[in-house]
Coordinates of C-alpha atoms in Angstrom, one line a residue:
Chain A
M358 CA 12.2 1.3 29.6
S359 CA 15.1 2.3 27.4
L360 CA 15.4 5.6 25.7
S361 CA 14.4 4.0 22.4
G362 CA 11.4 2.4 24.2
D363 CA 10.3 5.8 25.6
A364 CA 10.9 7.4 22.2
G365 CA 8.8 4.7 20.5
W366 CA 6.0 5.0 23.1
L367 CA 5.8 8.8 22.4
A368 CA 6.1 8.4 18.6
L369 CA 3.3 5.8 18.5
R370 CA 1.1 7.9 20.8
A371 CA 1.6 10.9 18.4
L372 CA 0.8 8.8 15.4
V373 CA -2.3 7.2 16.9
A374 CA -3.6 10.6 18.0
A375 CA -3.7 11.7 14.3
P376 CA -4.9 8.6 12.6
G377 CA -6.2 10.3 9.5
R378 CA -2.8 12.0 8.8
S379 CA -0.9 8.8 9.6
L380 CA -3.0 6.6 7.3
A381 CA -2.9 9.2 4.5
L382 CA 0.9 9.4 4.7
S383 CA 1.2 5.6 4.9
A384 CA -1.1 5.2 1.9
A385 CA 0.8 7.7 -0.1
L386 CA 4.0 5.9 0.7
G387 CA 2.4 2.5 0.0
I388 CA 1.3 3.7 -3.5
A389 CA 4.8 5.1 -4.1
F390 CA 6.4 1.8 -3.1
G391 CA 3.7 -0.5 -4.5
M392 CA 3.1 0.7 -8.0
P393 CA 6.6 -0.2 -9.4
A394 CA 6.3 -3.6 -7.6
L395 CA 2.8 -4.1 -9.0
T396 CA 4.0 -3.1 -12.5
L397 CA 6.8 -5.6 -12.4
S398 CA 4.5 -8.3 -11.0
A399 CA 1.9 -7.7 -13.7
A400 CA 4.5 -7.7 -16.4
A401 CA 6.1 -10.9 -15.1
R402 CA 2.7 -12.6 -14.9
A403 CA 1.7 -11.5 -18.4
Q404 CA 5.1 -12.6 -19.7
Q405 CA 4.7 -16.0 -18.0
A406 CA 1.3 -16.5 -19.4
L407 CA 2.3 -15.5 -22.9
Q408 CA 5.5 -17.6 -22.9
H409 CA 3.7 -20.6 -21.5
R410 CA 1.1 -20.6 -24.2
A411 CA 3.8 -19.9 -26.9
R412 CA 5.9 -22.9 -25.7
E413 CA 2.8 -25.1 -25.9
T414 CA 2.2 -24.0 -29.5
P415 CA 5.4 -25.0 -31.3
V416 CA 4.6 -24.1 -34.9
V417 CA 1.7 -22.2 -36.5
I418 CA 1.2 -22.5 -40.2
G419 CA -0.8 -20.0 -42.1
A420 CA -1.1 -17.9 -45.2
P421 CA 1.3 -15.0 -45.7
G422 CA 0.4 -12.0 -43.7
D423 CA 0.9 -10.4 -40.3
T424 CA 2.9 -12.7 -38.0
F425 CA 1.4 -11.4 -34.8
D426 CA -2.2 -11.9 -36.1
L427 CA -1.5 -15.5 -37.1
A428 CA 0.3 -16.4 -33.9
F429 CA -2.4 -14.8 -31.7
A430 CA -5.3 -16.3 -33.8
A431 CA -3.8 -19.8 -33.2
M432 CA -2.8 -19.3 -29.5
H433 CA -5.7 -17.1 -28.2
F434 CA -8.4 -17.5 -30.9
R435 CA -8.5 -13.8 -31.9
P436 CA -10.4 -13.8 -35.2
G437 CA -9.7 -11.5 -38.1
G438 CA -6.5 -10.2 -39.7
T439 CA -5.4 -13.5 -41.2
R440 CA -5.9 -14.7 -44.7
P441 CA -7.4 -18.2 -45.0
L442 CA -5.4 -21.3 -45.8
P443 CA -6.9 -24.1 -48.0
W444 CA -7.6 -27.5 -46.4
A445 CA -5.3 -29.0 -49.0
T446 CA -2.3 -27.6 -47.2
L447 CA -3.0 -29.8 -44.2
E448 CA -3.0 -32.9 -46.4
Q449 CA 0.2 -31.8 -48.2
L450 CA 2.0 -31.3 -44.9
A451 CA 0.9 -34.5 -43.2
A452 CA 3.9 -36.4 -42.0
P453 CA 4.4 -39.2 -39.5
G454 CA 6.4 -37.2 -36.9
V455 CA 4.0 -34.2 -36.7
L456 CA 0.5 -33.9 -35.4
L457 CA -1.4 -31.3 -37.4
A458 CA -4.5 -29.6 -36.0
P459 CA -6.6 -27.5 -38.3
M460 CA -8.1 -24.4 -36.9
H461 CA -10.9 -22.2 -38.2
V462 CA -11.6 -19.3 -36.0
V463 CA -14.0 -16.8 -37.5
H464 CA -17.3 -17.0 -35.6
T465 CA -18.5 -16.4 -32.1
A466 CA -21.4 -17.7 -30.1
D467 CA -22.7 -15.6 -27.2
G468 CA -19.4 -13.7 -27.5
A469 CA -17.2 -16.8 -27.1
P470 CA -14.9 -17.7 -30.0
V471 CA -16.0 -20.8 -31.9
V472 CA -12.9 -22.8 -32.7
G473 CA -13.4 -25.3 -35.6
T474 CA -10.8 -28.0 -35.2
A475 CA -10.2 -31.8 -35.1
P476 CA -9.4 -34.5 -32.5
E477 CA -5.7 -33.8 -33.0
Y478 CA -6.0 -30.5 -31.2
F479 CA -7.5 -32.0 -28.1
E480 CA -4.9 -34.8 -28.2
A481 CA -2.0 -32.4 -28.5
R482 CA -3.2 -30.0 -25.8
S483 CA -4.3 -32.9 -23.5
L484 CA -7.8 -31.4 -23.4
V485 CA -10.3 -33.8 -21.9
A486 CA -14.0 -33.4 -21.1
E487 CA -14.7 -33.0 -17.4
R488 CA -18.3 -33.6 -18.0
G489 CA -20.0 -35.1 -21.1
R490 CA -17.9 -35.8 -24.2
L491 CA -16.1 -34.1 -27.1
P492 CA -18.1 -33.1 -30.2
A493 CA -18.8 -36.0 -32.5
V494 CA -20.9 -34.5 -35.3
V495 CA -21.5 -31.2 -37.0
G496 CA -23.5 -28.9 -34.8
E497 CA -22.0 -30.1 -31.5
A498 CA -19.6 -28.1 -29.4
V499 CA -17.6 -28.7 -26.2
A500 CA -17.2 -25.6 -24.0
G501 CA -14.0 -24.5 -22.3
A502 CA -14.3 -24.3 -18.5
S503 CA -14.6 -20.5 -18.2
A504 CA -16.8 -20.2 -21.2
A505 CA -19.2 -22.6 -19.6
R506 CA -19.0 -21.1 -16.2
V507 CA -19.6 -17.5 -17.4
R508 CA -22.6 -18.5 -19.5
G509 CA -24.0 -21.1 -17.2
L510 CA -23.6 -23.8 -19.9
Q511 CA -24.3 -27.4 -19.0
V512 CA -24.2 -30.6 -21.1
G513 CA -27.3 -30.6 -23.4
H514 CA -27.7 -26.8 -23.4
T515 CA -27.8 -25.1 -26.7
L516 CA -26.7 -21.7 -27.8
R517 CA -26.8 -19.8 -31.1
S518 CA -23.9 -18.5 -33.0
D519 CA -23.6 -14.7 -33.3
L520 CA -24.7 -13.0 -36.5
E521 CA -21.9 -11.5 -38.4
A522 CA -24.0 -8.9 -40.2
L523 CA -27.6 -8.5 -39.1
H524 CA -28.5 -6.4 -42.2
D525 CA -27.2 -8.9 -44.7
L526 CA -30.2 -11.1 -45.4
S527 CA -28.2 -13.2 -47.9
G528 CA -25.5 -14.0 -45.3
E529 CA -25.3 -17.1 -43.3
A530 CA -28.0 -17.8 -40.8
P531 CA -27.2 -18.4 -37.1
L532 CA -26.6 -22.0 -36.2
T533 CA -27.7 -23.6 -32.9
L534 CA -24.8 -25.4 -31.2
T535 CA -25.5 -28.2 -28.8
I536 CA -23.1 -28.5 -25.8
T537 CA -21.9 -32.1 -25.5
G538 CA -19.3 -31.5 -22.9
I539 CA -17.4 -29.2 -20.6
L540 CA -13.6 -29.2 -20.8
E541 CA -11.4 -29.4 -17.7
H542 CA -10.0 -26.1 -16.5
T543 CA -6.5 -25.5 -18.0
G544 CA -5.7 -21.9 -17.1
T545 CA -5.2 -21.1 -20.8
S546 CA -7.2 -19.5 -23.6
D547 CA -8.7 -22.9 -24.3
D548 CA -10.9 -22.2 -21.2
N549 CA -12.6 -19.3 -23.0
A550 CA -13.5 -21.0 -26.2
L551 CA -16.2 -23.3 -27.7
F552 CA -14.7 -26.1 -29.8
T553 CA -16.5 -27.7 -32.7
D554 CA -15.6 -30.0 -35.6
V555 CA -14.0 -27.9 -38.3
R556 CA -17.0 -28.7 -40.5
T557 CA -19.3 -27.0 -38.0
A558 CA -17.2 -23.9 -38.5
W559 CA -17.6 -24.2 -42.2
A560 CA -21.4 -24.6 -41.6
L561 CA -21.2 -21.3 -39.7
D562 CA -19.5 -19.9 -42.8
G563 CA -22.5 -21.1 -44.9
R564 CA -20.2 -23.4 -46.8
L565 CA -21.7 -26.6 -45.4
H566 CA -25.5 -26.7 -45.4
G567 CA -28.4 -28.9 -46.3
H568 CA -31.3 -28.6 -48.8
G569 CA -33.0 -31.8 -47.9
S570 CA -32.9 -34.8 -45.6
L571 CA -29.8 -36.5 -44.3
R572 CA -29.8 -39.6 -42.2
A573 CA -28.2 -39.3 -38.9
D574 CA -25.8 -42.2 -39.5
E575 CA -24.7 -40.9 -42.9
T576 CA -21.0 -40.0 -43.2
L577 CA -19.8 -37.1 -45.2
P578 CA -17.8 -38.1 -48.2
G579 CA -14.0 -37.7 -48.2
T580 CA -13.6 -37.4 -44.5
T581 CA -10.7 -38.8 -42.5
R582 CA -9.9 -38.8 -38.8
A583 CA -8.2 -35.5 -39.2
H584 CA -11.3 -33.7 -40.4
A585 CA -14.3 -35.7 -39.4
Y586 CA -15.9 -37.0 -36.3
G587 CA -17.1 -40.4 -37.5
S588 CA -20.7 -41.3 -37.7
G589 CA -22.6 -38.5 -39.4
A590 CA -23.3 -35.0 -40.2
V591 CA -26.2 -33.7 -38.1
L592 CA -27.5 -30.2 -37.8
P593 CA -28.6 -29.2 -34.4
A594 CA -32.0 -29.2 -33.0
D595 CA -33.3 -26.0 -34.5
T596 CA -32.7 -27.4 -38.0
R597 CA -35.4 -29.6 -39.3
P598 CA -34.3 -33.2 -39.2
D599 CA -35.8 -33.9 -42.6
A600 CA -33.6 -31.2 -44.1
L601 CA -30.4 -32.9 -43.1
G602 CA -30.4 -35.3 -46.0
A603 CA -29.0 -32.8 -48.5
F604 CA -26.3 -31.7 -46.2
H605 CA -23.3 -30.9 -48.4
L606 CA -20.1 -28.8 -48.8
H607 CA -20.0 -26.0 -51.3
G608 CA -16.9 -26.6 -53.2
G609 CA -14.3 -29.3 -52.7
L610 CA -13.0 -30.2 -49.4
A611 CA -9.5 -29.3 -50.4
E612 CA -10.6 -25.7 -51.0
Q613 CA -12.3 -25.2 -47.7
P614 CA -10.7 -22.4 -45.6
L615 CA -8.6 -22.7 -42.4
T616 CA -7.4 -19.8 -40.3
A617 CA -4.3 -21.7 -39.3
I618 CA -2.8 -25.1 -38.8
V619 CA -1.1 -25.8 -35.4
A620 CA 1.7 -28.3 -35.8
F621 CA 2.9 -30.3 -32.8
P622 CA 6.2 -32.0 -33.9
K623 CA 7.2 -35.0 -31.9
A624 CA 10.9 -34.1 -32.0
P625 CA 13.1 -31.2 -32.9
R626 CA 14.1 -33.0 -36.0
D627 CA 10.5 -33.4 -37.1
R628 CA 10.0 -29.7 -36.5
D629 CA 13.0 -28.8 -38.6
L630 CA 11.9 -31.0 -41.4
L631 CA 8.5 -29.5 -41.4
L632 CA 9.9 -25.9 -41.4
D633 CA 12.1 -26.8 -44.3
R634 CA 9.1 -28.1 -46.3
I635 CA 7.1 -25.0 -45.5
A636 CA 10.0 -22.8 -46.5
S637 CA 10.2 -24.3 -49.9
A638 CA 6.4 -24.2 -50.4
D639 CA 4.5 -21.4 -52.0
G640 CA 1.6 -19.5 -50.3
I641 CA 2.2 -20.7 -46.8
R642 CA 4.6 -19.8 -44.0
A643 CA 5.4 -21.0 -40.6
V644 CA 5.5 -19.0 -37.4
R645 CA 7.2 -19.9 -34.2
P646 CA 5.0 -18.4 -31.5
D647 CA 7.8 -18.5 -28.9
R648 CA 9.8 -16.1 -31.1
V649 CA 6.8 -14.0 -31.9
V650 CA 6.1 -13.6 -28.1
S651 CA 9.8 -12.8 -27.5
E652 CA 9.5 -10.0 -30.0
L653 CA 6.4 -8.8 -28.4
L654 CA 7.9 -9.0 -25.0
A655 CA 10.9 -7.0 -26.1
I656 CA 8.5 -4.2 -27.0
G657 CA 6.6 -4.8 -23.7
H658 CA 9.9 -4.6 -21.8
R659 CA 10.7 -1.2 -23.3
V660 CA 7.2 0.0 -22.4
R661 CA 7.6 -1.5 -18.9
D662 CA 11.0 0.2 -18.4
G663 CA 9.5 3.5 -19.5
L664 CA 6.6 3.0 -17.1
L665 CA 9.0 2.2 -14.3
V666 CA 11.0 5.4 -15.0
F667 CA 7.7 7.3 -14.9
L668 CA 6.6 5.6 -11.7
G669 CA 10.0 6.2 -10.2
L670 CA 9.5 9.9 -10.9
V671 CA 6.0 9.8 -9.4
G672 CA 7.3 7.8 -6.5
T673 CA 10.1 10.3 -5.9
A674 CA 7.7 13.2 -6.0
T675 CA 5.4 11.3 -3.6
L676 CA 8.3 10.6 -1.2
A677 CA 9.3 14.3 -1.4
L678 CA 5.8 15.3 -0.6
V679 CA 5.6 12.9 2.3
A680 CA 9.0 14.2 3.6
L681 CA 7.6 17.8 3.3
C682 CA 4.5 16.8 5.2
L683 CA 6.6 15.2 7.9
D684 CA 8.8 18.3 8.1
L685 CA 5.8 20.6 8.2
S686 CA 4.2 18.4 10.9
R687 CA 7.4 18.7 12.9
R688 CA 7.5 22.4 12.5
L689 CA 3.9 22.6 13.6
R690 CA 4.9 20.5 16.6
A691 CA 8.1 22.5 17.4
E692 CA 6.6 23.8 20.6
E693 CA 6.0 20.2 21.8
T694 CA 9.5 19.1 21.1
A695 CA 10.8 22.4 22.7
L696 CA 8.7 21.5 25.8
L697 CA 10.2 18.0 26.0
R698 CA 13.7 19.6 25.9
R699 CA 12.8 22.2 28.5
L700 CA 11.5 19.5 30.8
G701 CA 14.9 17.7 30.6
A702 CA 14.4 15.2 27.8
H703 CA 17.6 13.3 26.8
P704 CA 19.1 15.0 23.8
M705 CA 18.6 11.9 21.7
L706 CA 15.0 11.4 22.7
V707 CA 13.4 13.8 20.1
P708 CA 15.5 12.7 17.2
R709 CA 14.7 9.1 18.0
M710 CA 11.1 9.9 18.3
H711 CA 11.1 11.5 14.9
A712 CA 13.0 8.5 13.5
I713 CA 10.6 6.0 14.9
E714 CA 7.6 8.0 13.6
S715 CA 9.1 8.0 10.1
A716 CA 10.1 4.4 10.3
T717 CA 6.6 3.4 11.5
L718 CA 5.0 5.4 8.6
I719 CA 7.4 3.8 6.1
G720 CA 6.7 0.3 7.6
L721 CA 3.0 0.9 7.4
G722 CA 3.5 2.1 3.8
L723 CA 5.5 -1.0 2.9
A724 CA 2.8 -3.2 4.5
F725 CA 0.1 -1.3 2.6
A726 CA 2.2 -1.7 -0.6
A727 CA 2.6 -5.5 0.1
L728 CA -1.2 -5.9 0.7
M729 CA -2.0 -3.8 -2.4
T730 CA 0.4 -5.7 -4.5
A731 CA -0.8 -9.1 -3.2
A732 CA -4.5 -8.1 -3.8
A733 CA -3.8 -6.7 -7.2
D734 CA -1.6 -9.7 -8.1
T735 CA -4.4 -12.1 -7.1
A736 CA -6.9 -10.0 -9.1
L737 CA -4.5 -10.0 -12.1
A738 CA -4.0 -13.7 -11.8
Q739 CA -7.8 -14.3 -11.9
A740 CA -8.2 -11.8 -14.8
M741 CA -5.4 -13.4 -16.8
T742 CA -6.4 -16.9 -16.1
P743 CA -9.4 -17.7 -18.2
Chain B
M4 CA 22.4 25.3 52.8
T5 CA 21.2 27.0 49.6
A6 CA 19.0 25.6 46.9
V7 CA 20.0 28.2 44.4
S8 CA 23.2 30.3 44.5
I9 CA 24.0 33.0 41.9
R10 CA 27.3 34.9 41.7
D11 CA 28.2 37.7 39.3
L12 CA 25.8 36.5 36.7
T13 CA 25.6 38.2 33.4
L14 CA 23.5 37.4 30.4
R15 CA 24.0 39.1 27.1
R16 CA 21.5 39.0 24.3
P17 CA 23.2 37.9 21.1
G18 CA 23.6 40.7 18.6
R19 CA 22.5 43.4 21.1
A20 CA 24.3 45.9 23.1
G21 CA 23.9 45.9 26.9
F22 CA 22.8 43.2 29.3
A23 CA 19.7 41.1 29.3
L24 CA 20.2 40.4 33.0
Q25 CA 22.9 41.1 35.5
I26 CA 22.8 39.7 39.1
S27 CA 25.8 40.1 41.4
R28 CA 24.6 37.8 44.2
W29 CA 21.5 36.0 45.2
D30 CA 20.9 32.9 47.4
V31 CA 17.8 30.9 48.0
P32 CA 17.8 28.7 51.0
R33 CA 16.5 25.1 50.7
G34 CA 12.9 24.6 51.3
A35 CA 12.1 28.3 50.7
R36 CA 8.9 29.1 48.8
V37 CA 9.3 32.4 47.1
A38 CA 7.3 34.5 44.8
I39 CA 9.5 36.6 42.4
R40 CA 7.5 39.7 41.7
G41 CA 8.1 42.2 38.9
P42 CA 6.4 43.7 35.9
S43 CA 6.3 41.9 32.5
G44 CA 9.7 42.0 30.8
C45 CA 11.8 42.6 33.8
G46 CA 13.6 39.2 33.5
K47 CA 11.7 36.9 35.8
S48 CA 11.3 34.2 33.1
T49 CA 14.9 34.6 32.0
L50 CA 16.1 34.1 35.6
L51 CA 14.1 30.9 35.9
S52 CA 15.5 29.7 32.5
L53 CA 19.1 30.4 33.8
I54 CA 18.5 28.5 37.0
S55 CA 17.0 25.5 35.2
G56 CA 19.9 25.5 32.8
E57 CA 17.9 26.1 29.7
L58 CA 19.8 29.3 29.1
E59 CA 23.6 29.6 29.6
A60 CA 24.9 32.6 31.4
S61 CA 27.5 34.8 29.5
A62 CA 29.5 35.1 32.7
G63 CA 29.3 34.3 36.4
S64 CA 28.0 31.2 38.1
I65 CA 24.7 29.5 39.1
S66 CA 24.7 26.6 41.5
V67 CA 21.6 24.5 42.1
L68 CA 21.7 22.2 45.1
G69 CA 25.4 22.8 45.2
S70 CA 26.0 21.8 41.6
P71 CA 27.4 24.4 39.2
I72 CA 25.0 24.5 36.2
G73 CA 27.4 26.3 33.9
A74 CA 30.0 23.6 34.3
M75 CA 27.7 20.9 32.9
D76 CA 27.3 20.1 29.2
S77 CA 23.9 20.2 27.6
A78 CA 23.2 16.5 28.2
A79 CA 24.2 16.7 31.9
R80 CA 22.1 19.8 32.4
S81 CA 19.1 18.0 30.9
A82 CA 19.6 15.0 33.1
F83 CA 20.1 17.3 36.2
R84 CA 16.9 19.2 35.3
L85 CA 14.9 16.1 34.9
R86 CA 16.1 14.6 38.1
H87 CA 16.0 17.6 40.4
V88 CA 14.0 20.5 38.9
G89 CA 10.2 20.6 38.4
L90 CA 9.3 23.1 35.7
V91 CA 6.0 24.9 35.0
P92 CA 6.6 26.9 31.9
Q93 CA 4.4 29.6 30.4
G94 CA 2.3 29.0 27.3
D95 CA 1.4 25.6 25.8
T96 CA 2.7 23.3 28.6
L97 CA 1.2 19.9 27.6
L98 CA 1.5 17.4 24.8
P99 CA -2.1 17.7 23.4
W100 CA -2.1 14.1 22.0
L101 CA -1.5 12.5 25.4
R102 CA -4.1 11.9 28.1
V103 CA -3.9 13.9 31.3
R104 CA -2.4 11.2 33.4
D105 CA 0.3 10.4 30.7
N106 CA 1.1 14.1 30.6
V107 CA 1.7 14.1 34.4
L108 CA 3.9 11.0 34.1
L109 CA 5.7 12.4 31.1
P110 CA 9.0 13.1 33.0
Y111 CA 9.4 9.3 33.4
R112 CA 9.4 8.9 29.6
L113 CA 12.1 11.5 28.9
G114 CA 15.3 9.6 29.5
P115 CA 17.2 7.3 31.7
A116 CA 18.1 10.1 34.2
L117 CA 14.9 9.5 36.0
Q118 CA 14.3 6.0 37.3
R119 CA 10.9 4.5 37.1
D120 CA 9.0 4.9 40.3
P121 CA 6.3 2.4 41.1
A122 CA 4.6 4.9 43.3
A123 CA 4.5 7.6 40.6
L124 CA 1.1 6.6 39.2
A125 CA -0.5 6.9 42.6
R126 CA 1.3 10.1 43.2
A127 CA 0.1 11.5 39.9
D128 CA -3.5 10.7 40.8
Q129 CA -3.1 12.3 44.2
L130 CA -1.6 15.5 42.7
L131 CA -4.4 15.7 40.2
S132 CA -7.0 15.3 43.0
A133 CA -5.2 18.0 45.1
L134 CA -5.4 20.3 42.1
G135 CA -9.1 19.7 41.5
M136 CA -8.5 17.6 38.3
D137 CA -9.4 14.1 39.5
H138 CA -12.4 13.9 37.1
L139 CA -10.1 14.4 34.1
H140 CA -7.4 11.7 34.5
D141 CA -8.2 10.1 31.1
A142 CA -9.2 13.2 29.2
R143 CA -7.0 14.1 26.2
A144 CA -5.0 17.1 26.9
A145 CA -6.1 18.9 23.8
R146 CA -9.6 19.2 25.3
L147 CA -8.5 21.0 28.4
S148 CA -9.0 24.6 29.1
A149 CA -6.0 26.8 29.7
G150 CA -6.6 26.8 33.4
E151 CA -6.9 23.0 33.5
S152 CA -3.7 22.7 31.4
Q153 CA -1.8 24.8 33.9
R154 CA -3.0 22.6 36.8
V155 CA -1.8 19.5 34.9
A156 CA 1.5 21.1 34.3
I157 CA 1.9 21.8 38.0
A158 CA 1.1 18.2 38.8
R159 CA 3.7 17.1 36.2
A160 CA 6.3 19.4 37.8
L161 CA 5.7 17.9 41.2
V162 CA 5.2 14.2 40.4
T163 CA 9.0 13.5 40.4
Q164 CA 9.2 15.1 43.9
P165 CA 11.8 17.6 42.7
S166 CA 14.2 19.5 45.0
V167 CA 13.4 22.7 43.2
L168 CA 10.2 23.9 41.6
L169 CA 10.4 26.7 39.0
A170 CA 7.0 28.0 38.0
D171 CA 6.5 30.8 35.5
E172 CA 3.1 32.6 36.0
P173 CA 1.5 29.3 36.9
T174 CA -1.9 30.8 37.6
S175 CA -2.2 33.3 34.7
A176 CA -5.1 31.4 33.2
L177 CA -7.0 30.9 36.5
D178 CA -9.6 33.0 38.1
T179 CA -8.8 34.4 41.5
G180 CA -10.6 31.7 43.5
S181 CA -9.0 28.9 41.6
A182 CA -5.6 30.5 41.7
E183 CA -5.7 30.8 45.4
R184 CA -6.7 27.2 45.8
V185 CA -4.0 26.0 43.4
L186 CA -1.3 28.2 45.1
H187 CA -2.3 26.8 48.5
A188 CA -2.0 23.3 47.1
I189 CA 1.4 24.1 45.6
D190 CA 2.6 25.6 48.9
A191 CA 1.3 22.6 50.9
L192 CA 2.8 20.0 48.5
C193 CA 6.2 21.8 48.4
A194 CA 6.2 22.1 52.2
A195 CA 5.4 18.4 52.5
Q196 CA 8.1 17.4 50.0
G197 CA 10.7 19.9 51.2
T198 CA 10.7 21.4 47.7
T199 CA 12.2 24.8 47.1
A200 CA 9.7 26.8 45.1
L201 CA 10.5 29.9 42.9
I202 CA 7.3 31.3 41.3
A203 CA 7.7 34.2 38.9
T204 CA 4.5 36.3 38.9
H205 CA 3.1 39.8 38.5
D206 CA -0.2 38.6 40.1
P207 CA -0.9 40.0 43.6
V208 CA -2.9 36.8 44.4
V209 CA 0.3 34.7 44.0
V210 CA 2.3 37.2 46.1
A211 CA -0.3 37.0 48.8
A212 CA -0.4 33.2 48.8
M213 CA 3.3 32.5 49.0
P214 CA 5.2 32.7 52.3
A215 CA 8.0 34.9 50.9
T216 CA 8.3 37.5 48.1
V217 CA 11.2 39.1 46.5
D218 CA 11.2 41.9 44.0
M219 CA 13.0 41.3 40.7
A220 CA 14.4 44.7 41.0
G221 CA 16.0 43.7 44.2
I222 CA 17.6 40.7 42.6
I223 CA 19.1 42.2 39.5
G224 CA 22.1 44.5 39.6
G225 CA 21.9 45.6 36.0
S226 CA 19.2 46.8 33.6
P227 CA 17.1 44.1 31.9

């Protein structure tokens, strides 16, 4: 065997003889190496997810207010923080080159956001039901893949909307939603939500309700494809069928609130025309989610860079500690190396033995870092993919 | 033909006045098995270290098997020692994280100066048996007693069939009976291999067991 082979044999025997120390040092090195890599990977994954959703949401229209709140309400269904927009805005902005999807995100059911919208939303996002069908009438809902999986929802199941204020007896009553379908998995926030007709969302507001009987085949007045699902307005099973007759909106349709309108222009020219029209209109504004996300990422990058500097310092301190541990270990084993020299060891044997020991620990540390990063990356991917 | 030849040797201790060791002339014939007797601190261990080339003399010459040790550089001295000299040092003499058999065969892992010998493994087992250690071949060295460790170190020193064996108090951790048995084994093995043995000791048991004895006082020409 060569001198390096002999040095390697001795180094590995020494490492194996003290497995606890070897593993602890490797783990410390692995954490020092792995944390920056993990941070970069997590940041890249978050950036990718945010940018993808932002690219798929070309323009969000809302009332004046916080840009981030509006963009994130439309992209990720985070309720609150946005002022409502009247339904009339959607009718004013309707144009041939733009698909406009209304969105009313105020309520939740079993913790999942209930997104009141229209068929245009499903069309623009290419959302299709894997099982069952899309909601056709008021009181029906289609569940995102993760929302259904987490809650064990199947077609035909029902679930109640969450009460906004338990103590407010004059507030809206919970509504039972009937699941008519489960959407295909998309890997986006759509997987986490329940989608209903926008009028169901208004019903959850208490703006749409009945005082008498309504025939199941009766159509609500003033509805179009953009804001109605055809045949009739039917309250779900826990509402008495004979009470559906007097189902009606409080106030005119044009005044009904929307959280946002997501616009899907067919071409850049259509988008620019839409943005021009919005710029000249009062009480509304347009947000480009890709730009909002870029702003957010710029902040995130600064945080990430700061974190990397911090991790670099921690990593340097860890490496210094590991180096000290190795040095201490070698000092403690000075008699052993002196013995090797006394017996006639080649002058390069002990340095090579030490080098191979260090290289092996670093190699193990890198392997540990790679495993840790891969495992954490997989966990992150699962956590960030609804 | 001499195994060890010393002429006008002087060793000074760095930073101290006077000599650590001074020997004007000493020859050891090949195949001799000699106990070097003397009280603690008289320079026995220093003399063995000079012969093995671990220490460099300040002046004079030492030849081992006809090769002048002082003329060799550090790497050459290491290679010469590994190839021709079996060493039984004092103190901790084993690598505690190796098994007994691996410790005995350790010289074959220390560099290219010593060629691999297919018979070494069998020889290691025979040596361990001869020294009463055949039940501990696979034990980790860290678990051995001081006496067991000394016996393993003796086996390691002899496994390469060296021309010269230098042993420093090799039975200091053994009881009288065990020491006698080990010394007889050393004597027999050295006689069989034609190995020249120099054993530094202050133990009368060792002196009695070896064929020849010299007093350190008779070797040195200066004050230690």
